[in-house]
Amino acid sequence: MDVVLRRAVAGLASAVVAAEALLLALVHFVLGRTTRNQSMSVAGADPDVMSMATYAMGAAIAAFLLLCAVLLAVTAVRDRPPGGFARVVIVTAAVTHGVLGALAAALVGWGAFAATMLILCLLVLTLALHAAEGNWLKPTTR
């Protein structure tokens, strides 16, 4: 049962994070397009630069979240704890979701807060279920 739970949580986290990456890429695309079409400017900044920066930020966020989703999928398929690099990426995503959740509650509303906290819980639960095994905390000896 423990193996099934670990795989299910990691797989669900992977799917949710991948969906979030695609959604954020779409949102940034729409924002960049709107900025360019409306010739919006903040404090005299060039609208084309603002549009390209929005596209770049959307691509960077989507790439990071897709990397996280791939690492979670590998964790689910192998049913082994994530390695050092994967752990750093997953923890970074979890911390980012924690900060964004606090901002979402204040700026967007409780629905966005709940969605962000759901993703945070899936990321932390993935790490915690594998930490319960205890084998990734021990140094490897060869």
N, CA, C and O atoms as a GROMACS GRO file, in nm:
protein
  568
    1MET      N    1   0.082  -0.119   0.000
    1MET     CA    2   0.000   0.000   0.000
    1MET      C    3   0.087   0.126   0.000
    1MET      O    4   0.053   0.225  -0.065
    2ASP      N    5   0.197   0.121   0.072
    2ASP     CA    6   0.286   0.236   0.081
    2ASP      C    7   0.345   0.270  -0.055
    2ASP      O    8   0.359   0.387  -0.091
    3VAL      N    9   0.381   0.167  -0.131
    3VAL     CA   10   0.437   0.188  -0.265
    3VAL      C   11   0.332   0.253  -0.356
    3VAL      O   12   0.363   0.344  -0.432
    4VAL      N   13   0.210   0.206  -0.348
    4VAL     CA   14   0.102   0.259  -0.431
    4VAL      C   15   0.077   0.406  -0.396
    4VAL      O   16   0.057   0.488  -0.486
    5LEU      N   17   0.077   0.438  -0.268
    5LEU     CA   18   0.053   0.575  -0.225
    5LEU      C   19   0.164   0.668  -0.273
    5LEU      O   20   0.137   0.777  -0.324
    6ARG      N   21   0.289   0.626  -0.257
    6ARG     CA   22   0.401   0.709  -0.301
    6ARG      C   23   0.395   0.735  -0.451
    6ARG      O   24   0.413   0.848  -0.495
    7ARG      N   25   0.369   0.630  -0.528
    7ARG     CA   26   0.362   0.646  -0.674
    7ARG      C   27   0.243   0.732  -0.715
    7ARG      O   28   0.255   0.815  -0.805
    8ALA      N   29   0.130   0.712  -0.650
    8ALA     CA   30   0.010   0.790  -0.685
    8ALA      C   31   0.030   0.938  -0.655
    8ALA      O   32  -0.007   1.023  -0.736
    9VAL      N   33   0.087   0.969  -0.541
    9VAL     CA   34   0.108   1.110  -0.504
    9VAL      C   35   0.210   1.174  -0.598
    9VAL      O   36   0.188   1.286  -0.645
   10ALA      N   37   0.319   1.106  -0.626
   10ALA     CA   38   0.420   1.162  -0.717
   10ALA      C   39   0.364   1.177  -0.859
   10ALA      O   40   0.391   1.277  -0.925
   11GLY      N   41   0.287   1.081  -0.905
   11GLY     CA   42   0.226   1.090  -1.037
   11GLY      C   43   0.123   1.201  -1.045
   11GLY      O   44   0.119   1.274  -1.144
   12LEU      N   45   0.040   1.214  -0.943
   12LEU     CA   46  -0.058   1.322  -0.940
   12LEU      C   47   0.010   1.458  -0.933
   12LEU      O   48  -0.031   1.552  -1.001
   13ALA      N   49   0.114   1.468  -0.853
   13ALA     CA   50   0.190   1.594  -0.845
   13ALA      C   51   0.250   1.628  -0.981
   13ALA      O   52   0.249   1.743  -1.022
   14SER      N   53   0.302   1.528  -1.050
   14SER     CA   54   0.359   1.550  -1.182
   14SER      C   55   0.254   1.603  -1.279
   14SER      O   56   0.280   1.699  -1.352
   15ALA      N   57   0.138   1.542  -1.281
   15ALA     CA   58   0.032   1.584  -1.372
   15ALA      C   59  -0.018   1.725  -1.340
   15ALA      O   60  -0.041   1.805  -1.430
   16VAL      N   61  -0.034   1.754  -1.212
   16VAL     CA   62  -0.085   1.886  -1.172
   16VAL      C   63   0.018   1.995  -1.203
   16VAL      O   64  -0.019   2.102  -1.251
   17VAL      N   65   0.145   1.968  -1.177
   17VAL     CA   66   0.249   2.067  -1.205
   17VAL      C   67   0.264   2.089  -1.356
   17VAL      O   68   0.286   2.202  -1.400
   18ALA      N   69   0.252   1.984  -1.435
   18ALA     CA   70   0.257   1.999  -1.581
   18ALA      C   71   0.139   2.082  -1.632
   18ALA      O   72   0.156   2.168  -1.718
   19ALA      N   73   0.020   2.058  -1.578
   19ALA     CA   74  -0.097   2.138  -1.616
   19ALA      C   75  -0.078   2.283  -1.575
   19ALA      O   76  -0.116   2.374  -1.649
   20GLU      N   77  -0.021   2.305  -1.459
   20GLU     CA   78   0.006   2.442  -1.413
   20GLU      C   79   0.106   2.511  -1.506
   20GLU      O   80   0.091   2.630  -1.537
   21ALA      N   81   0.207   2.438  -1.551
   21ALA     CA   82   0.306   2.496  -1.642
   21ALA      C   83   0.240   2.541  -1.772
   21ALA      O   84   0.268   2.650  -1.821
   22LEU      N   85   0.154   2.457  -1.827
   22LEU     CA   86   0.086   2.492  -1.951
   22LEU      C   87  -0.008   2.611  -1.931
   22LEU      O   88  -0.018   2.698  -2.017
   23LEU      N   89  -0.078   2.613  -1.819
   23LEU     CA   90  -0.169   2.723  -1.790
   23LEU      C   91  -0.093   2.855  -1.773
   23LEU      O   92  -0.136   2.958  -1.825
   24LEU      N   93   0.017   2.853  -1.701
   24LEU     CA   94   0.095   2.975  -1.682
   24LEU      C   95   0.158   3.022  -1.813
   24LEU      O   96   0.168   3.143  -1.836
   25ALA      N   97   0.201   2.930  -1.897
   25ALA     CA   98   0.253   2.970  -2.028
   25ALA      C   99   0.144   3.038  -2.111
   25ALA      O  100   0.170   3.138  -2.178
   26LEU      N  101   0.024   2.984  -2.107
   26LEU     CA  102  -0.088   3.044  -2.180
   26LEU      C  103  -0.121   3.182  -2.126
   26LEU      O  104  -0.142   3.276  -2.203
   27VAL      N  105  -0.126   3.196  -1.994
   27VAL     CA  106  -0.156   3.326  -1.933
   27VAL      C  107  -0.051   3.430  -1.972
   27VAL      O  108  -0.086   3.543  -2.006
   28HIS      N  109   0.076   3.393  -1.967
   28HIS     CA  110   0.181   3.488  -2.004
   28HIS      C  111   0.176   3.522  -2.154
   28HIS      O  112   0.206   3.634  -2.192
   29PHE      N  113   0.139   3.425  -2.236
   29PHE     CA  114   0.124   3.453  -2.378
   29PHE      C  115   0.014   3.556  -2.401
   29PHE      O  116   0.032   3.651  -2.477
   30VAL      N  117  -0.100   3.536  -2.335
   30VAL     CA  118  -0.211   3.630  -2.350
   30VAL      C  119  -0.173   3.768  -2.296
   30VAL      O  120  -0.205   3.869  -2.358
   31LEU      N  121  -0.106   3.773  -2.182
   31LEU     CA  122  -0.064   3.902  -2.126
   31LEU      C  123   0.036   3.973  -2.218
   31LEU      O  124   0.026   4.094  -2.239
   32GLY      N  125   0.131   3.900  -2.272
   32GLY     CA  126   0.227   3.959  -2.364
   32GLY      C  127   0.162   4.010  -2.490
   32GLY      O  128   0.194   4.118  -2.540
   33ARG      N  129   0.070   3.931  -2.541
   33ARG     CA  130  -0.003   3.971  -2.663
   33ARG      C  131  -0.086   4.096  -2.638
   33ARG      O  132  -0.090   4.187  -2.720
   34THR      N  133  -0.153   4.100  -2.523
   34THR     CA  134  -0.235   4.215  -2.488
   34THR      C  135  -0.149   4.340  -2.471
   34THR      O  136  -0.187   4.448  -2.515
   35THR      N  137  -0.036   4.324  -2.406
   35THR     CA  138   0.055   4.437  -2.387
   35THR      C  139   0.100   4.493  -2.521
   35THR      O  140   0.106   4.614  -2.540
   36ARG      N  141   0.133   4.405  -2.614
   36ARG     CA  142   0.179   4.450  -2.745
   36ARG      C  143   0.066   4.514  -2.827
   36ARG      O  144   0.085   4.618  -2.888
   37ASN      N  145  -0.051   4.450  -2.826
   37ASN     CA  146  -0.162   4.501  -2.907
   37ASN      C  147  -0.217   4.634  -2.855
   37ASN      O  148  -0.261   4.717  -2.934
   38GLN      N  149  -0.215   4.653  -2.725
   38GLN     CA  150  -0.269   4.776  -2.667
   38GLN      C  151  -0.164   4.885  -2.655
   38GLN      O  152  -0.195   4.998  -2.615
   39SER      N  153  -0.039   4.854  -2.688
   39SER     CA  154   0.073   4.948  -2.670
   39SER      C  155   0.078   5.001  -2.528
   39SER      O  156   0.096   5.121  -2.505
   40MET      N  157   0.062   4.910  -2.432
   40MET     CA  158   0.065   4.950  -2.291
   40MET      C  159   0.207   4.982  -2.250
   40MET      O  160   0.304   4.922  -2.298
   41SER      N  161   0.218   5.076  -2.160
   41SER     CA  162   0.349   5.118  -2.113
   41SER      C  163   0.340   5.152  -1.966
   41SER      O  164   0.241   5.210  -1.921
   42VAL      N  165   0.442   5.116  -1.891
   42VAL     CA  166   0.450   5.151  -1.751
   42VAL      C  167   0.570   5.242  -1.734
   42VAL      O  168   0.684   5.202  -1.760
   43ALA      N  169   0.545   5.364  -1.690
   43ALA     CA  170   0.651   5.463  -1.666
   43ALA      C  171   0.738   5.484  -1.790
   43ALA      O  172   0.859   5.503  -1.778
   44GLY      N  173   0.676   5.482  -1.908
   44GLY     CA  174   0.749   5.510  -2.030
   44GLY      C  175   0.830   5.395  -2.087
   44GLY      O  176   0.906   5.415  -2.181
   45ALA      N  177   0.815   5.274  -2.032
   45ALA     CA  178   0.888   5.159  -2.084
   45ALA      C  179   0.834   5.122  -2.223
   45ALA      O  180   0.716   5.142  -2.253
   46ASP      N  181   0.920   5.070  -2.305
   46ASP     CA  182   0.884   5.031  -2.441
   46ASP      C  183   0.787   4.912  -2.436
   46ASP      O  184   0.818   4.811  -2.373
   47PRO      N  185   0.670   4.922  -2.500
   47PRO     CA  186   0.573   4.812  -2.498
   47PRO      C  187   0.627   4.682  -2.559
   47PRO      O  188   0.592   4.574  -2.514
   48ASP      N  189   0.713   4.694  -2.661
   48ASP     CA  190   0.770   4.572  -2.721
   48ASP      C  191   0.861   4.500  -2.623
   48ASP      O  192   0.863   4.377  -2.618
   49VAL      N  193   0.938   4.577  -2.547
   49VAL     CA  194   1.025   4.517  -2.446
   49VAL      C  195   0.942   4.451  -2.337
   49VAL      O  196   0.973   4.341  -2.292
   50MET      N  197   0.837   4.518  -2.295
   50MET     CA  198   0.750   4.460  -2.192
   50MET      C  199   0.683   4.333  -2.242
   50MET      O  200   0.669   4.236  -2.167
   51SER      N  201   0.641   4.332  -2.367
   51SER     CA  202   0.578   4.215  -2.425
   51SER      C  203   0.676   4.098  -2.433
   51SER      O  204   0.642   3.985  -2.396
   52MET      N  205   0.798   4.125  -2.480
   52MET     CA  206   0.898   4.019  -2.490
   52MET      C  207   0.939   3.968  -2.351
   52MET      O  208   0.963   3.849  -2.334
   53ALA      N  209   0.946   4.058  -2.253
   53ALA     CA  210   0.979   4.016  -2.117
   53ALA      C  211   0.870   3.926  -2.060
   53ALA      O  212   0.898   3.830  -1.988
   54THR      N  213   0.746   3.956  -2.093
   54THR     CA  214   0.635   3.872  -2.047
   54THR      C  215   0.642   3.735  -2.111
   54THR      O  216   0.622   3.634  -2.044
   55TYR      N  217   0.672   3.730  -2.242
   55TYR     CA  218   0.688   3.601  -2.309
   55TYR      C  219   0.804   3.521  -2.247
   55TYR      O  220   0.792   3.401  -2.222
   56ALA      N  221   0.914   3.589  -2.222
   56ALA     CA  222   1.032   3.521  -2.166
   56ALA      C  223   1.004   3.469  -2.026
   56ALA      O  224   1.044   3.357  -1.992
   57MET      N  225   0.936   3.548  -1.945
   57MET     CA  226   0.904   3.503  -1.809
   57MET      C  227   0.810   3.383  -1.812
   57MET      O  228   0.826   3.289  -1.734
   58GLY      N  229   0.712   3.387  -1.900
   58GLY     CA  230   0.621   3.273  -1.914
   58GLY      C  231   0.693   3.147  -1.958
   58GLY      O  232   0.666   3.038  -1.908
   59ALA      N  233   0.786   3.162  -2.052
   59ALA     CA  234   0.863   3.046  -2.099
   59ALA      C  235   0.953   2.992  -1.988
   59ALA      O  236   0.965   2.871  -1.972
   60ALA      N  237   1.015   3.081  -1.911
   60ALA     CA  238   1.104   3.037  -1.803
   60ALA      C  239   1.026   2.965  -1.693
   60ALA      O  240   1.069   2.860  -1.645
   61ILE      N  241   0.912   3.020  -1.655
   61ILE     CA  242   0.830   2.956  -1.551
   61ILE      C  243   0.781   2.820  -1.600
   61ILE      O  244   0.786   2.722  -1.527
   62ALA      N  245   0.732   2.816  -1.724
   62ALA     CA  246   0.682   2.690  -1.779
   62ALA      C  247   0.793   2.586  -1.787
   62ALA      O  248   0.771   2.469  -1.756
   63ALA      N  249   0.913   2.626  -1.829
   63ALA     CA  250   1.025   2.532  -1.839
   63ALA      C  251   1.063   2.477  -1.702
   63ALA      O  252   1.087   2.358  -1.686
   64PHE      N  253   1.067   2.566  -1.601
   64PHE     CA  254   1.100   2.520  -1.466
   64PHE      C  255   0.996   2.422  -1.415
   64PHE      O  256   1.030   2.317  -1.359
   65LEU      N  257   0.869   2.455  -1.433
   65LEU     CA  258   0.764   2.366  -1.383
   65LEU      C  259   0.759   2.235  -1.462
   65LEU      O  260   0.730   2.130  -1.404
   66LEU      N  261   0.787   2.239  -1.592
   66LEU     CA  262   0.792   2.114  -1.668
   66LEU      C  263   0.909   2.027  -1.624
   66LEU      O  264   0.897   1.905  -1.619
   67LEU      N  265   1.023   2.090  -1.592
   67LEU     CA  266   1.136   2.014  -1.536
   67LEU      C  267   1.094   1.948  -1.406
   67LEU      O  268   1.124   1.830  -1.382
   68CYS      N  269   1.026   2.023  -1.321
   68CYS     CA  270   0.979   1.967  -1.194
   68CYS      C  271   0.881   1.851  -1.218
   68CYS      O  272   0.887   1.749  -1.150
   69ALA      N  273   0.793   1.867  -1.316
   69ALA     CA  274   0.696   1.761  -1.348
   69ALA      C  275   0.766   1.635  -1.398
   69ALA      O  276   0.727   1.524  -1.363
   70VAL      N  277   0.868   1.652  -1.480
   70VAL     CA  278   0.943   1.536  -1.531
   70VAL      C  279   1.013   1.465  -1.415
   70VAL      O  280   1.011   1.343  -1.407
   71LEU      N  281   1.075   1.542  -1.326
   71LEU     CA  282   1.144   1.480  -1.212
   71LEU      C  283   1.046   1.408  -1.120
   71LEU      O  284   1.079   1.303  -1.066
   72LEU      N  285   0.927   1.463  -1.103
   72LEU     CA  286   0.824   1.396  -1.023
   72LEU      C  287   0.776   1.269  -1.093
   72LEU      O  288   0.750   1.168  -1.027
   73ALA      N  289   0.763   1.273  -1.225
   73ALA     CA  290   0.721   1.154  -1.299
   73ALA      C  291   0.826   1.044  -1.290
   73ALA      O  292   0.791   0.927  -1.276
   74VAL      N  293   0.952   1.081  -1.297
   74VAL     CA  294   1.060   0.982  -1.282
   74VAL      C  295   1.055   0.921  -1.142
   74VAL      O  296   1.074   0.801  -1.126
   75THR      N  297   1.030   1.004  -1.043
   75THR     CA  298   1.017   0.954  -0.906
   75THR      C  299   0.900   0.856  -0.894
   75THR      O  300   0.911   0.754  -0.827
   76ALA      N  301   0.789   0.888  -0.960
   76ALA     CA  302   0.672   0.801  -0.955
   76ALA      C  303   0.698   0.668  -1.026
   76ALA      O  304   0.659   0.562  -0.975
   77VAL      N  305   0.762   0.673  -1.141
   77VAL     CA  306   0.784   0.551  -1.219
   77VAL      C  307   0.885   0.460  -1.149
   77VAL      O  308   0.864   0.339  -1.139
   78ARG      N  309   0.994   0.517  -1.102
   78ARG     CA  310   1.099   0.438  -1.039
   78ARG      C  311   1.068   0.399  -0.896
   78ARG      O  312   1.125   0.303  -0.844
   79ASP      N  313   0.978   0.472  -0.831
   79ASP     CA  314   0.946   0.455  -0.689
   79ASP      C  315   1.073   0.458  -0.604
   79ASP      O  316   1.092   0.379  -0.512
   80ARG      N  317   1.158   0.552  -0.638
   80ARG     CA  318   1.278   0.576  -0.559
   80ARG      C  319   1.279   0.723  -0.520
   80ARG      O  320   1.223   0.805  -0.592
   81PRO      N  321   1.341   0.756  -0.410
   81PRO     CA  322   1.346   0.897  -0.369
   81PRO      C  323   1.418   0.980  -0.475
   81PRO      O  324   1.511   0.932  -0.540
   82PRO      N  325   1.376   1.104  -0.490
   82PRO     CA  326   1.446   1.190  -0.586
   82PRO      C  327   1.590   1.212  -0.544
   82PRO      O  328   1.620   1.219  -0.424
   83GLY      N  329   1.680   1.225  -0.642
   83GLY     CA  330   1.820   1.250  -0.612
   83GLY      C  331   1.842   1.392  -0.564
   83GLY      O  332   1.747   1.467  -0.544
   84GLY      N  333   1.967   1.428  -0.547
   84GLY     CA  334   2.001   1.559  -0.493
   84GLY      C  335   1.949   1.674  -0.577
   84GLY      O  336   1.886   1.766  -0.525
   85PHE      N  337   1.976   1.671  -0.709
   85PHE     CA  338   1.930   1.778  -0.797
   85PHE      C  339   1.778   1.783  -0.800
   85PHE      O  340   1.719   1.892  -0.794
   86ALA      N  341   1.714   1.667  -0.810
   86ALA     CA  342   1.567   1.662  -0.816
   86ALA      C  343   1.506   1.715  -0.687
   86ALA      O  344   1.405   1.786  -0.690
   87ARG      N  345   1.567   1.681  -0.574
   87ARG     CA  346   1.517   1.732  -0.446
   87ARG      C  347   1.526   1.884  -0.439
   87ARG      O  348   1.433   1.950  -0.392
   88VAL      N  349   1.637   1.939  -0.486
   88VAL     CA  350   1.654   2.084  -0.485
   88VAL      C  351   1.547   2.151  -0.572
   88VAL      O  352   1.490   2.253  -0.533
   89VAL      N  353   1.522   2.095  -0.689
   89VAL     CA  354   1.421   2.151  -0.779
   89VAL      C  355   1.282   2.142  -0.717
   89VAL      O  356   1.206   2.238  -0.722
   90ILE      N  357   1.248   2.028  -0.657
   90ILE     CA  358   1.116   2.010  -0.598
   90ILE      C  359   1.098   2.101  -0.476
   90ILE      O  360   0.992   2.159  -0.457
   91VAL      N  361   1.201   2.112  -0.393
   91VAL     CA  362   1.193   2.201  -0.276
   91VAL      C  363   1.181   2.346  -0.321
   91VAL      O  364   1.106   2.423  -0.261
   92THR      N  365   1.255   2.384  -0.424
   92THR     CA  366   1.244   2.520  -0.477
   92THR      C  367   1.103   2.548  -0.527
   92THR      O  368   1.048   2.655  -0.502
   93ALA      N  369   1.044   2.452  -0.596
   93ALA     CA  370   0.906   2.468  -0.643
   93ALA      C  371   0.810   2.478  -0.526
   93ALA      O  372   0.715   2.556  -0.529
   94ALA      N  373   0.833   2.399  -0.422
   94ALA     CA  374   0.746   2.403  -0.304
   94ALA      C  375   0.754   2.539  -0.234
   94ALA      O  376   0.652   2.596  -0.197
   95VAL      N  377   0.875   2.589  -0.215
   95VAL     CA  378   0.891   2.719  -0.150
   95VAL      C  379   0.827   2.829  -0.235
   95VAL      O  380   0.761   2.918  -0.182
   96THR      N  381   0.846   2.821  -0.365
   96THR     CA  382   0.784   2.920  -0.455
   96THR      C  383   0.633   2.916  -0.444
   96THR      O  384   0.568   3.021  -0.443
   97HIS      N  385   0.576   2.796  -0.437
   97HIS     CA  386   0.430   2.786  -0.424
   97HIS      C  387   0.383   2.839  -0.289
   97HIS      O  388   0.274   2.894  -0.279
   98GLY      N  389   0.464   2.823  -0.185
   98GLY     CA  390   0.427   2.878  -0.055
   98GLY      C  391   0.420   3.030  -0.058
   98GLY      O  392   0.326   3.089  -0.007
   99VAL      N  393   0.520   3.091  -0.118
   99VAL     CA  394   0.523   3.237  -0.129
   99VAL      C  395   0.410   3.286  -0.219
   99VAL      O  396   0.340   3.382  -0.186
  100LEU      N  397   0.391   3.219  -0.334
  100LEU     CA  398   0.284   3.259  -0.425
  100LEU      C  399   0.146   3.239  -0.363
  100LEU      O  400   0.053   3.314  -0.392
  101GLY      N  401   0.133   3.139  -0.278
  101GLY     CA  402   0.005   3.117  -0.210
  101GLY      C  403  -0.029   3.231  -0.117
  101GLY      O  404  -0.145   3.274  -0.110
  102ALA      N  405   0.070   3.281  -0.046
  102ALA     CA  406   0.046   3.395   0.042
  102ALA      C  407   0.007   3.519  -0.039
  102ALA      O  408  -0.083   3.593   0.000
  103LEU      N  409   0.075   3.540  -0.151
  103LEU     CA  410   0.040   3.653  -0.237
  103LEU      C  411  -0.096   3.635  -0.302
  103LEU      O  412  -0.173   3.730  -0.316
  104ALA      N  413  -0.127   3.512  -0.341
  104ALA     CA  414  -0.255   3.485  -0.407
  104ALA      C  415  -0.371   3.512  -0.313
  104ALA      O  416  -0.474   3.564  -0.356
  105ALA      N  417  -0.357   3.478  -0.186
  105ALA     CA  418  -0.465   3.504  -0.090
  105ALA      C  419  -0.491   3.653  -0.078
  105ALA      O  420  -0.606   3.695  -0.067
  106ALA      N  421  -0.385   3.732  -0.079
  106ALA     CA  422  -0.402   3.876  -0.063
  106ALA      C  423  -0.446   3.945  -0.191
  106ALA      O  424  -0.527   4.038  -0.186
  107LEU      N  425  -0.396   3.900  -0.305
  107LEU     CA  426  -0.420   3.974  -0.429
  107LEU      C  427  -0.530   3.916  -0.518
  107LEU      O  428  -0.603   3.991  -0.582
  108VAL      N  429  -0.541   3.783  -0.522
  108VAL     CA  430  -0.633   3.721  -0.617
  108VAL      C  431  -0.758   3.668  -0.549
  108VAL      O  432  -0.869   3.693  -0.595
  109GLY      N  433  -0.740   3.597  -0.440
  109GLY     CA  434  -0.856   3.543  -0.368
  109GLY      C  435  -0.828   3.405  -0.313
  109GLY      O  436  -0.721   3.348  -0.334
  110TRP      N  437  -0.924   3.353  -0.242
  110TRP     CA  438  -0.906   3.226  -0.172
  110TRP      C  439  -0.905   3.107  -0.265
  110TRP      O  440  -0.845   3.004  -0.231
  111GLY      N  441  -0.967   3.116  -0.379
  111GLY     CA  442  -0.964   3.005  -0.475
  111GLY      C  443  -0.823   2.982  -0.528
  111GLY      O  444  -0.777   2.868  -0.537
  112ALA      N  445  -0.756   3.090  -0.563
  112ALA     CA  446  -0.617   3.079  -0.610
  112ALA      C  447  -0.526   3.031  -0.497
  112ALA      O  448  -0.434   2.954  -0.521
  113PHE      N  449  -0.553   3.077  -0.376
  113PHE     CA  450  -0.476   3.030  -0.260
  113PHE      C  451  -0.493   2.880  -0.241
  113PHE      O  452  -0.395   2.809  -0.218
  114ALA      N  453  -0.616   2.831  -0.251
  114ALA     CA  454  -0.643   2.689  -0.233
  114ALA      C  455  -0.573   2.605  -0.340
  114ALA      O  456  -0.517   2.500  -0.310
  115ALA      N  457  -0.576   2.651  -0.465
  115ALA     CA  458  -0.510   2.578  -0.574
  115ALA      C  459  -0.359   2.574  -0.552
  115ALA      O  460  -0.296   2.470  -0.571
  116THR      N  461  -0.302   2.686  -0.512
  116THR     CA  462  -0.158   2.691  -0.489
  116THR      C  463  -0.118   2.603  -0.371
  116THR      O  464  -0.014   2.537  -0.374
  117MET      N  465  -0.199   2.602  -0.267
  117MET     CA  466  -0.168   2.520  -0.150
  117MET      C  467  -0.186   2.371  -0.180
  117MET      O  468  -0.115   2.288  -0.123
  118LEU      N  469  -0.278   2.337  -0.269
  118LEU     CA  470  -0.292   2.197  -0.311
  118LEU      C  471  -0.165   2.149  -0.377
  118LEU      O  472  -0.117   2.039  -0.349
  119ILE      N  473  -0.110   2.230  -0.466
  119ILE     CA  474   0.014   2.192  -0.534
  119ILE      C  475   0.129   2.185  -0.434
  119ILE      O  476   0.211   2.094  -0.440
  120LEU      N  477   0.135   2.281  -0.342
  120LEU     CA  478   0.238   2.278  -0.238
  120LEU      C  479   0.228   2.150  -0.156
  120LEU      O  480   0.330   2.086  -0.127
  121CYS      N  481   0.108   2.112  -0.119
  121CYS     CA  482   0.089   1.990  -0.040
  121CYS      C  483   0.133   1.866  -0.117
  121CYS      O  484   0.194   1.776  -0.059
  122LEU      N  485   0.103   1.859  -0.246
  122LEU     CA  486   0.146   1.744  -0.326
  122LEU      C  487   0.298   1.736  -0.335
  122LEU      O  488   0.355   1.627  -0.328
  123LEU      N  489   0.363   1.851  -0.352
  123LEU     CA  490   0.509   1.852  -0.360
  123LEU      C  491   0.572   1.808  -0.227
  123LEU      O  492   0.663   1.725  -0.225
  124VAL      N  493   0.523   1.863  -0.119
  124VAL     CA  494   0.579   1.829   0.013
  124VAL      C  495   0.548   1.684   0.048
  124VAL      O  496   0.632   1.614   0.105
  125LEU      N  497   0.428   1.639   0.015
  125LEU     CA  498   0.392   1.500   0.045
  125LEU      C  499   0.477   1.402  -0.034
  125LEU      O  500   0.514   1.296   0.016
  126THR      N  501   0.509   1.436  -0.157
  126THR     CA  502   0.598   1.351  -0.237
  126THR      C  503   0.733   1.337  -0.168
  126THR      O  504   0.785   1.226  -0.156
  127LEU      N  505   0.788   1.448  -0.123
  127LEU     CA  506   0.918   1.443  -0.053
  127LEU      C  507   0.906   1.370   0.081
  127LEU      O  508   0.995   1.293   0.117
  128ALA      N  509   0.798   1.395   0.154
  128ALA     CA  510   0.783   1.336   0.288
  128ALA      C  511   0.761   1.185   0.282
  128ALA      O  512   0.814   1.112   0.366
  129LEU      N  513   0.685   1.138   0.184
  129LEU     CA  514   0.662   0.994   0.175
  129LEU      C  515   0.790   0.919   0.143
  129LEU      O  516   0.811   0.807   0.192
  130HIS      N  517   0.876   0.978   0.063
  130HIS     CA  518   1.004   0.913   0.035
  130HIS      C  519   1.101   0.931   0.150
  130HIS      O  520   1.190   0.848   0.170
  131ALA      N  521   1.087   1.038   0.226
  131ALA     CA  522   1.174   1.058   0.342
  131ALA      C  523   1.139   0.957   0.452
  131ALA      O  524   1.225   0.922   0.533
  132ALA      N  525   1.015   0.912   0.455
  132ALA     CA  526   0.974   0.815   0.556
  132ALA      C  527   1.048   0.683   0.542
  132ALA      O  528   1.064   0.608   0.639
  133GLU      N  529   1.094   0.654   0.419
  133GLU     CA  530   1.173   0.532   0.398
  133GLU      C  531   1.303   0.539   0.475
  133GLU      O  532   1.352   0.437   0.525
  134GLY      N  533   1.359   0.658   0.484
  134GLY     CA  534   1.484   0.676   0.557
  134GLY      C  535   1.609   0.646   0.478
  134GLY      O  536   1.719   0.673   0.526
  135ASN      N  537   1.597   0.591   0.358
  135ASN     CA  538   1.717   0.552   0.285
  135ASN      C  539   1.785   0.666   0.212
  135ASN      O  540   1.902   0.653   0.176
  136TRP      N  541   1.718   0.778   0.189
  136TRP     CA  542   1.783   0.887   0.117
  136TRP      C  543   1.852   0.984   0.211
  136TRP      O  544   1.919   1.076   0.166
  137LEU      N  545   1.836   0.964   0.340
  137LEU     CA  546   1.906   1.049   0.437
  137LEU      C  547   2.042   0.992   0.475
  137LEU      O  548   2.127   1.063   0.527
  138LYS      N  549   2.061   0.865   0.448
  138LYS     CA  550   2.188   0.800   0.482
  138LYS      C  551   2.289   0.820   0.371
  138LYS      O  552   2.254   0.812   0.254
  139PRO      N  553   2.413   0.844   0.406
  139PRO     CA  554   2.515   0.855   0.301
  139PRO      C  555   2.538   0.718   0.237
  139PRO      O  556   2.530   0.615   0.303
  140THR      N  557   2.565   0.720   0.108
  140THR     CA  558   2.590   0.595   0.038
  140THR      C  559   2.735   0.554   0.060
  140THR      O  560   2.826   0.637   0.058
  141THR      N  561   2.756   0.424   0.081
  141THR     CA  562   2.892   0.371   0.098
  141THR      C  563   2.914   0.267  -0.009
  141THR      O  564   2.827   0.187  -0.040
  142ARG      N  565   3.033   0.272  -0.065
  142ARG     CA  566   3.064   0.176  -0.172
  142ARG      C  567   3.194   0.110  -0.145
  142ARG      O  568   3.239   0.026  -0.223
   0.00000   0.00000   0.00000
